[in-house]
Coordinates of C-alpha atoms in Angstrom, one line a residue:
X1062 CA -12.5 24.8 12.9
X1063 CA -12.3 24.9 16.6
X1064 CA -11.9 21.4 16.9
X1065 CA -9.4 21.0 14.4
X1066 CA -7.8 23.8 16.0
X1067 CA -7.9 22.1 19.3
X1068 CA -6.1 18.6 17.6
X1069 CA -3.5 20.7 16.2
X1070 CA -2.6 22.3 19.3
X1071 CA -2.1 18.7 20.7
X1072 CA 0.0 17.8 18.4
X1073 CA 2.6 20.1 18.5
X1074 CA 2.7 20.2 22.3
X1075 CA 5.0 17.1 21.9
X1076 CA 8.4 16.5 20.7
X1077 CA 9.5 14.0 17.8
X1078 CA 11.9 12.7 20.0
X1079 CA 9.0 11.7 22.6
X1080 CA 7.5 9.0 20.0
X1081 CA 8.9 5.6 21.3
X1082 CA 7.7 2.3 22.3
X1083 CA 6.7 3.2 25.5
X1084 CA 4.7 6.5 24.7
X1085 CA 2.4 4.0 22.2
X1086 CA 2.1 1.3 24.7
X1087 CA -1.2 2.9 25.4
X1088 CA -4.1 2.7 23.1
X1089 CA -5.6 5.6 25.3
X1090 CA -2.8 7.9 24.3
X1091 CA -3.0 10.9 22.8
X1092 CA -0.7 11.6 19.9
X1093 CA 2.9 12.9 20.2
X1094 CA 4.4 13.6 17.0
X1095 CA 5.7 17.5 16.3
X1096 CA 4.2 18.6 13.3
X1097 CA 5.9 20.8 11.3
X1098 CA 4.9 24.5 10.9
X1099 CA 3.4 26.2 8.1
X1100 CA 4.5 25.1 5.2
X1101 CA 3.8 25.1 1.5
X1102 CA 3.2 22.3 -1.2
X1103 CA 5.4 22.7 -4.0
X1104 CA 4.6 25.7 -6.0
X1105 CA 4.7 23.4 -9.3
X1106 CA 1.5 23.2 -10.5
X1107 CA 0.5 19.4 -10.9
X1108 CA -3.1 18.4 -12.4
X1109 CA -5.2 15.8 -10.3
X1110 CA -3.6 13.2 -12.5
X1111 CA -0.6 13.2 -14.5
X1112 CA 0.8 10.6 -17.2
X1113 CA 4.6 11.9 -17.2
X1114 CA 6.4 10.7 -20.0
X1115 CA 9.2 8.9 -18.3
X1116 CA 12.6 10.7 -20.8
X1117 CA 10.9 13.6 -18.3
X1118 CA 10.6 11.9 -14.7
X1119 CA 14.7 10.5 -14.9
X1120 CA 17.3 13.5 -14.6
X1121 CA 20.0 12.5 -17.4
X1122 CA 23.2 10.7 -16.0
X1123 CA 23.2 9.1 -12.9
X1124 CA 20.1 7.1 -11.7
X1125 CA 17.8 8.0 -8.8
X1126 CA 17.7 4.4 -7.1
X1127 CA 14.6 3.5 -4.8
X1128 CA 14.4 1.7 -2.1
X1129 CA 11.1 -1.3 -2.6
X1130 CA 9.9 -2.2 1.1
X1131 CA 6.9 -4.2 2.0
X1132 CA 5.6 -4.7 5.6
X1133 CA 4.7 -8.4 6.6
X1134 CA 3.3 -10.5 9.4
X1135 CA 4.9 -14.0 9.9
X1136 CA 1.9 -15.9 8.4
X1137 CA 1.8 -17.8 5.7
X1138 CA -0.5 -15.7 3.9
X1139 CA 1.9 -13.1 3.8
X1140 CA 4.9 -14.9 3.5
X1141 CA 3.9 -17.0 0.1
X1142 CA 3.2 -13.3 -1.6
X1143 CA 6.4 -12.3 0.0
X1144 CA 8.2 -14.3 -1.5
X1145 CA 6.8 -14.3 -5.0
X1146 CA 6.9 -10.3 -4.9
X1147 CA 10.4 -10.7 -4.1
X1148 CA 10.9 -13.4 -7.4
X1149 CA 9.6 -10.6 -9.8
X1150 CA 11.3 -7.8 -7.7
X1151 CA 15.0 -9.6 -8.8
X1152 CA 13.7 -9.9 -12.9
X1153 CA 12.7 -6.7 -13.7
X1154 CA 15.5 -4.6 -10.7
X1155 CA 18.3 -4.6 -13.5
X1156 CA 16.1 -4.2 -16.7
X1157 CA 16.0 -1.4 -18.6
X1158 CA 14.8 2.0 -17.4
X1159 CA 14.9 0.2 -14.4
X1160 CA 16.1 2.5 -10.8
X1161 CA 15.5 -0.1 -8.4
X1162 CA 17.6 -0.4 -5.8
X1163 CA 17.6 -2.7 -3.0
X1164 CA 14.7 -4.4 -1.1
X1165 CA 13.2 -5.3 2.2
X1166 CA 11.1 -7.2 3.9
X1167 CA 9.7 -5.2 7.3
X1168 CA 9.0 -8.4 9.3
X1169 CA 6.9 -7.0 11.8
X1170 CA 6.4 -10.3 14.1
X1171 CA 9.4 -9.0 16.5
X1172 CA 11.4 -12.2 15.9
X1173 CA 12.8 -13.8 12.9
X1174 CA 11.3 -16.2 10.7
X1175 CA 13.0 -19.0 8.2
X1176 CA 13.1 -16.7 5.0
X1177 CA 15.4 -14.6 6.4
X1178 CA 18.2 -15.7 3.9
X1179 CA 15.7 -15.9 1.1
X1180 CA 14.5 -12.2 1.3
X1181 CA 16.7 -9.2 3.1
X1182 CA 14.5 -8.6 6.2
X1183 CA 14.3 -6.0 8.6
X1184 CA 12.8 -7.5 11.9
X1185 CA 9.9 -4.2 13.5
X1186 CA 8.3 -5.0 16.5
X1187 CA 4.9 -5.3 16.9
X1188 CA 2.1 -2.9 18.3
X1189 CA 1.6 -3.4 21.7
X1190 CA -0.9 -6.0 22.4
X1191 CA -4.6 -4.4 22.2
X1192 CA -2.9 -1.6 20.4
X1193 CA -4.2 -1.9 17.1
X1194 CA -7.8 -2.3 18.7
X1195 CA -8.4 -5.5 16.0
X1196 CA -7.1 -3.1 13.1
X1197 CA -3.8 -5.5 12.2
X1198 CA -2.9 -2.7 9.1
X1199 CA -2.0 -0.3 12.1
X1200 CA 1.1 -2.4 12.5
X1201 CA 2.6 -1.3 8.7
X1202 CA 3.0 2.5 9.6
X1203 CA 4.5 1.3 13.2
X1204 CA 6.6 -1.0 11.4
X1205 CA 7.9 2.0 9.0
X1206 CA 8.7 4.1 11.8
X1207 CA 11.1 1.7 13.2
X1208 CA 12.8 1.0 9.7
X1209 CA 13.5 4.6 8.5
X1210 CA 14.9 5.2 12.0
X1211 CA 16.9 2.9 12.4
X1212 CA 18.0 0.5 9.3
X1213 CA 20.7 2.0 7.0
X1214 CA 19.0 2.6 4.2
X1215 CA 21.3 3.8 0.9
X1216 CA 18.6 4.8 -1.9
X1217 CA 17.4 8.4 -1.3
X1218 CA 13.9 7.7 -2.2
X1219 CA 11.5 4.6 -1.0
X1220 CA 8.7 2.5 -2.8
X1221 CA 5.9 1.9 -0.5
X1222 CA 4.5 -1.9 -1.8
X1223 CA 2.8 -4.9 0.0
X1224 CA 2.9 -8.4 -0.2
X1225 CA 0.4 -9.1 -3.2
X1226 CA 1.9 -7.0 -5.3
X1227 CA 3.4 -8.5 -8.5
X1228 CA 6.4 -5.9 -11.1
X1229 CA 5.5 -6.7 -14.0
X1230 CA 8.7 -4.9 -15.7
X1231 CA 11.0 -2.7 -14.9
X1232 CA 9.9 1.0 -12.9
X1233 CA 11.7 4.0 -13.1
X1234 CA 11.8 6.7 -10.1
X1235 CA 8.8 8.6 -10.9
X1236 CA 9.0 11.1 -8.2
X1237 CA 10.4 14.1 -9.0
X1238 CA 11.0 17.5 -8.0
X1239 CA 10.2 17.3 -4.2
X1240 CA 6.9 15.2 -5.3
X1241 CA 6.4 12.0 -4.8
X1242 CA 4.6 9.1 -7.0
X1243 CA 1.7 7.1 -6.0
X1244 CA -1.3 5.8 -7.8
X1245 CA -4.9 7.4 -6.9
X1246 CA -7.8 5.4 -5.6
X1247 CA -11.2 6.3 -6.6
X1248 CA -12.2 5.6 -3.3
X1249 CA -10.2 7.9 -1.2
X1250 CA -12.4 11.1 -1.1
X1251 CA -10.9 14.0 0.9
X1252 CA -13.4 16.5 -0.2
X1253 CA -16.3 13.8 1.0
X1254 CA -15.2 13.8 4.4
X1255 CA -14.3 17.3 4.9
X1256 CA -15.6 17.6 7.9
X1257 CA -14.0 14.3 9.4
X1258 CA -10.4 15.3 8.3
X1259 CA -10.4 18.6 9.4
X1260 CA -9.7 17.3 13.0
X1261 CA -6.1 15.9 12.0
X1262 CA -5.9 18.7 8.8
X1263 CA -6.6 21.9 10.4
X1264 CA -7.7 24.9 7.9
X1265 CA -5.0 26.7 8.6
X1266 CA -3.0 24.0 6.5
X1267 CA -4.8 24.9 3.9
X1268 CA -7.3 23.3 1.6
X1269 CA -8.7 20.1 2.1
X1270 CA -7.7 19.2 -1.9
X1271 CA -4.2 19.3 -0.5
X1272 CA -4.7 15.9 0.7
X1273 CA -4.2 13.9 -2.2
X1274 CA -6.5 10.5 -2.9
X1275 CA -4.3 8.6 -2.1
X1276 CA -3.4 5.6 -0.1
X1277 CA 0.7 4.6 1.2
X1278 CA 0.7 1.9 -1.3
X1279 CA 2.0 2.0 -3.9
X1280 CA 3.8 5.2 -2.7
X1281 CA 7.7 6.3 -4.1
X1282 CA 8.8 9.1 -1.5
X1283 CA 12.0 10.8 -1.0
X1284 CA 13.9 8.9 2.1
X1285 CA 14.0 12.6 4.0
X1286 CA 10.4 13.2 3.0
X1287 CA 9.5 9.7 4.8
X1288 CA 11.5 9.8 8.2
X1289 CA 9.0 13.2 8.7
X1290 CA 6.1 11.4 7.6
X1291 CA 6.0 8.0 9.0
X1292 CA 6.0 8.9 13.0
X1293 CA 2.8 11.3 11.9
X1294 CA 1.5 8.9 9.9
X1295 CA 1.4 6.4 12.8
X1296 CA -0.1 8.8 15.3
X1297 CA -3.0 10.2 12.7
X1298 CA -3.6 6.3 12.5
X1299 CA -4.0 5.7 16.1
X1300 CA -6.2 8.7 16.7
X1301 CA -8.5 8.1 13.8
X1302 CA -9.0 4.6 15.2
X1303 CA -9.3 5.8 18.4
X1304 CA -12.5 8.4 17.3
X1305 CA -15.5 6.7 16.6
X1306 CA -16.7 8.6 13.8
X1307 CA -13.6 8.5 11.8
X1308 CA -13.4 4.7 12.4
X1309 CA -17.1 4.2 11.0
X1310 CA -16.2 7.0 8.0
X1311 CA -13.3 5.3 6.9
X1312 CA -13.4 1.4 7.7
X1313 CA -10.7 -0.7 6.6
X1314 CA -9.0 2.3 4.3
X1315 CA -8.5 4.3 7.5
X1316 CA -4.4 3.9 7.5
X1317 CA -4.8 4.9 4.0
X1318 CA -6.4 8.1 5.2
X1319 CA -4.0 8.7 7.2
X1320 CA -0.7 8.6 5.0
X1321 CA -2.5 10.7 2.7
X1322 CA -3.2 13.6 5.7
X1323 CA 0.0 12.9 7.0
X1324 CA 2.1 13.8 3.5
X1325 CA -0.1 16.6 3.4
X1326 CA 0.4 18.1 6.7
X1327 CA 4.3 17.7 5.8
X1328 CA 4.1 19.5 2.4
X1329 CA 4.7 16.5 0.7
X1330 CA 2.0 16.6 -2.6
X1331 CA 2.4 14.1 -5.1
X1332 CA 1.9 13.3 -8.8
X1333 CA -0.7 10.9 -9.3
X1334 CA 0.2 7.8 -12.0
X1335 CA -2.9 5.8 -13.0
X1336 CA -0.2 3.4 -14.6
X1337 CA 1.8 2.8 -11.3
X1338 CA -0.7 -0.5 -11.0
X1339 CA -3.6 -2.7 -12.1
X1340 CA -6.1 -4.1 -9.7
X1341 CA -9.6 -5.3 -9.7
X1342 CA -11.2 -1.9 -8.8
X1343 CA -15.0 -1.5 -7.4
X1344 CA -16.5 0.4 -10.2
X1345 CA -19.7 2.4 -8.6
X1346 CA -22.7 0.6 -10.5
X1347 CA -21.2 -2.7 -9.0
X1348 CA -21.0 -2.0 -5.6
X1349 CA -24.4 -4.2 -4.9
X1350 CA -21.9 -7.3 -6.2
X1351 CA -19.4 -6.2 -3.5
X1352 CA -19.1 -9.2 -0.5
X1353 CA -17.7 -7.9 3.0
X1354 CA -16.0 -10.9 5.0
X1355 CA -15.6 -9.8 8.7
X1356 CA -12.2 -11.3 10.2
X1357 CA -11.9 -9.2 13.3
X1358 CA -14.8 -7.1 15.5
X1359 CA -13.4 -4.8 13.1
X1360 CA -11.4 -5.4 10.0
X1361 CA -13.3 -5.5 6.6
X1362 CA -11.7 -7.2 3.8
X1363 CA -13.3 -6.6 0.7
X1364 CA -13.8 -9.6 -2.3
X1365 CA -15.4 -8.1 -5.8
X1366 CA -16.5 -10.4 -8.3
X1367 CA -16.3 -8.2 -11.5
X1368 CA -13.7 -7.5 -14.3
X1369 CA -10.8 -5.9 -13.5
X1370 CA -10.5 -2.5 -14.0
X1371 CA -8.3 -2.8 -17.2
X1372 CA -8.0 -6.1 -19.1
X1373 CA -4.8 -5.6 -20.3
X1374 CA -1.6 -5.0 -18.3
X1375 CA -0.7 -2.3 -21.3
X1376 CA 1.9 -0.1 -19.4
X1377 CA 1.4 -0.8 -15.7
X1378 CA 4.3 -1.2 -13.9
X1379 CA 2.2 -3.2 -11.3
X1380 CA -0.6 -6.1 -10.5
X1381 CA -2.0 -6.1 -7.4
X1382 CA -4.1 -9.0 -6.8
X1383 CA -6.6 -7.7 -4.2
X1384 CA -9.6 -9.3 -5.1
X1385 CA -10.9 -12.8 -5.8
X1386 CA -11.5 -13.3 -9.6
X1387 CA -14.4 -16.0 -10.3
X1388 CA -15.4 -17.3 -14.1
X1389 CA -16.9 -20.3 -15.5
X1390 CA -15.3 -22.1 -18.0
X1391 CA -16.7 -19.9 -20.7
X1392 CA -14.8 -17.6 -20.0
X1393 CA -17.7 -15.3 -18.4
X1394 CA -17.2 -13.7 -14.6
X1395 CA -19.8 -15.1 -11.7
X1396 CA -20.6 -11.6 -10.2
X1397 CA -21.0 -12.7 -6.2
X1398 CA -20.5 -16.5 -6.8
X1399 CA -17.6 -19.0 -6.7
X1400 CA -17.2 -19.5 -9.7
X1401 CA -16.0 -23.1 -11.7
X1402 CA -12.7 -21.5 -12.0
X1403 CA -11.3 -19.3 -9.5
X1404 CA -8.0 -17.5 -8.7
X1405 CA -7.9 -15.8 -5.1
X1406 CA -5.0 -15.5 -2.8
X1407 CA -7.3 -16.0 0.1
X1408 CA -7.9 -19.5 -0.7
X1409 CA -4.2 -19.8 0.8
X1410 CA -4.5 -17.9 3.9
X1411 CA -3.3 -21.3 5.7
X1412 CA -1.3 -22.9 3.2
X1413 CA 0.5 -21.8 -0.1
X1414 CA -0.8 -22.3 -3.7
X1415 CA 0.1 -25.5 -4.9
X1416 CA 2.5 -25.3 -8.1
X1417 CA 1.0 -25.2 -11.8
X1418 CA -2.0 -23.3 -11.0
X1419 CA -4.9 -24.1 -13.7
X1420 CA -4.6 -21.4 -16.3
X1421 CA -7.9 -19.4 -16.6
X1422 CA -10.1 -20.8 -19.3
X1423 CA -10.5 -18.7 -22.4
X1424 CA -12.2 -15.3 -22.8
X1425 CA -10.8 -14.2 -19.5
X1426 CA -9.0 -10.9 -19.5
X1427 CA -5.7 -10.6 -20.0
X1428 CA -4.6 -9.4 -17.2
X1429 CA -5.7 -12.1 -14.6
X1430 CA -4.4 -14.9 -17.1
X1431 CA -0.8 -12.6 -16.9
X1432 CA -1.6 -12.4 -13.2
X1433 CA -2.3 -16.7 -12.7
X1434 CA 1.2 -17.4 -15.2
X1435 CA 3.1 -14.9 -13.3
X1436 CA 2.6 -17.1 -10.0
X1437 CA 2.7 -20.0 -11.4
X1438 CA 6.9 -19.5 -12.8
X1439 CA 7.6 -17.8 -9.4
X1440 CA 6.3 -20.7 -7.5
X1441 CA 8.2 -23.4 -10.4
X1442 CA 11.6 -21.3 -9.6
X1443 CA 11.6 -20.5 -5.6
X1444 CA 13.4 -22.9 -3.7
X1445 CA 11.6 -25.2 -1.2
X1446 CA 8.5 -24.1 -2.5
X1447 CA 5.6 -26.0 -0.3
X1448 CA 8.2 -27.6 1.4

């Protein structure tokens, strides 16, 4: 407690208004951002996960637009799922039960790029160089900071995505009631690493159950709740990079850790929607099939070889395409191998998937045959596509 204690303290010592560019510019620094004082979570009771029937997350009359922003590098890797995101973001924003508002694209490269016409784009800068210690995610919460500050942002309530996410119909604004709306990963386990987060989640915020599992993607927050969170979220980041033993605890969901502590430490609970997305999720008895690529000193990415999750897209809203998916032409998945057909977007890290991808042979789920037909009519309809 007395460390925890001892973090807190820190904290406060500094204003809001002290967090700029230049107070970051060193990795070394200690973090600046006020939190706020004692405060509660909402006093509705909300279960660990909640399906809310949607006639009950919409107020009657006049919709509750969001906001859909996704952070992105300049590289082609981000910019082909950019731009397909961006295709399925334009179908389904006037369907019905649809409250999606506008869109953008945080380019966080500092300078503009050629799809600036194609996709509305806010330019962030950068980290400072050496900031991010080899951890290139630390850029997103950076890049938020800039774009709640100082873009002029209409919708009074922001989705959260990335890049290789994929709407697969229309979503409704399921925050509600000062909560917000973000899917649960398994894998985010507060209670765990108790120890660990009580240096940035002092006890006297309360219990460590009040940080939800929960990552800052896909996230729908209200626009008031985020401008608090964001600066905190950037400097929790920084100083749980900075600490060895958080770094090793957490790996490459450590900015996921951090969002979730940082809506915590600002009140901000949220209701957790197993429906907001489907992905190909690391189910515990399969973790010996789980292959760890190293592309920095220190950034893990993470390929599984296994069934998705769920094979059917049933009600998600959407597909996110993290891991490689491997079969052979029966139809049966090549746990740990490349298999005879194969669908992974990091395959295109240099260059973009070619049109008319080869459809998934049968007996595959659902889902990734959805996923593989999706990108194929996004890449048959953008403009200039490989080009």
């Amino acid at each position: 407690m007395g460390c925890g204690n001892l973090f807190y303290n820190l904290l406060v010592t500094f204003s809001v208004a002290l967090i700029t560019y230049n107070i970051i510019i060193s990795a070394n620094a200690p973090l600046k951002q006020e939190l706020p004082g004692p405060s509660k979570s909402s006093s509705i009771s909300v279960d660990p996960v909640i399906k809310m029937p949607l006639d009950r997350s919409r107020k009657y009359g006049k919709k509750r637009l969001f906001h859909t922003a996704v952070t992105s590098s300049d590289s082609v890797y981000n910019t082909w799922q950019c731009r397909i995101m961006y295709y399925w973001f334009k179908k389904f924003r006037d369907g019905p039960n649809s409250e999606m508002g506008g869109f953008t694209r945080i380019l966080h490269s500092g300078k503009p790029d050629k799809f600036m016409d194609e996709i509305p784009t806010f330019v962030a800068q950068p980290l400072p160089p050496g900031t991010d210690q080899g951890y290139i995610v630390l850029n997103r919460p950076w890049a938020f900071v800039q774009w709640v500050q100082q873009a002029n942002i209409k919708e009074d309530y922001i989705l959260m995505s990335e890049p290789d996410h994929i709407i697969v119909k229309p979503i409704p604004n399921l925050a509600k009631d000062g909560l917000g709306a973000a899917f649960p990963f398994f894998y985010i386990e507060p209670k765990k690493y108790e120890s660990t987060l009580r240096k940035y989640f002092p006890e006297e915020k309360g219990p460590i159950t009040n940080i939800d599992p929960i990552g800052n993607s896909p996230v729908i927050v209200g626009k008031d709740s985020l401008k608090k969170i964001a600066p905190t979220w950037m400097n929790v980041s920084l100083a749980m990079k900075k600490d060895p033993e958080t770094d090793k605890a957490f790996g490459w969901v450590l900015e996921m850790y951090a969002y979730a502590v940082a809506s915590a430490l600002h009140g901000v609970a949220n209701i957790l929607h197993k429906d907001f997305m489907i992905q190909s999720m690391i189910e515990r008895h399969l973790q010996p099939f789980v292959i760890f690529r190293t592309f920095t000193s220190s950034l893990l990415f993470c390929d599984i070889y296994q069934p998705p999750w769920d094979t059917e897209v049933g009600n998600k809203y959407i597909i996110h395409y993290t891991y490689g998916c491997d079969y052979d032409m029966k139809g049966k998945l090549t746990y740990g191998k490349i298999g005879e057909w194969r669908f992974d977007k990091r395959s295109y890290d240099t260059v973009v998937p070619p049109k008319n991808l080869p459809l998934p042979p049968p007996g595959v789920p659902e889902s990734v045959v959805t996923l593989v037909k999706m990108v194929n009519e996004a890449t048959a309809n953008i403009p200039n596509w490989g080009t």
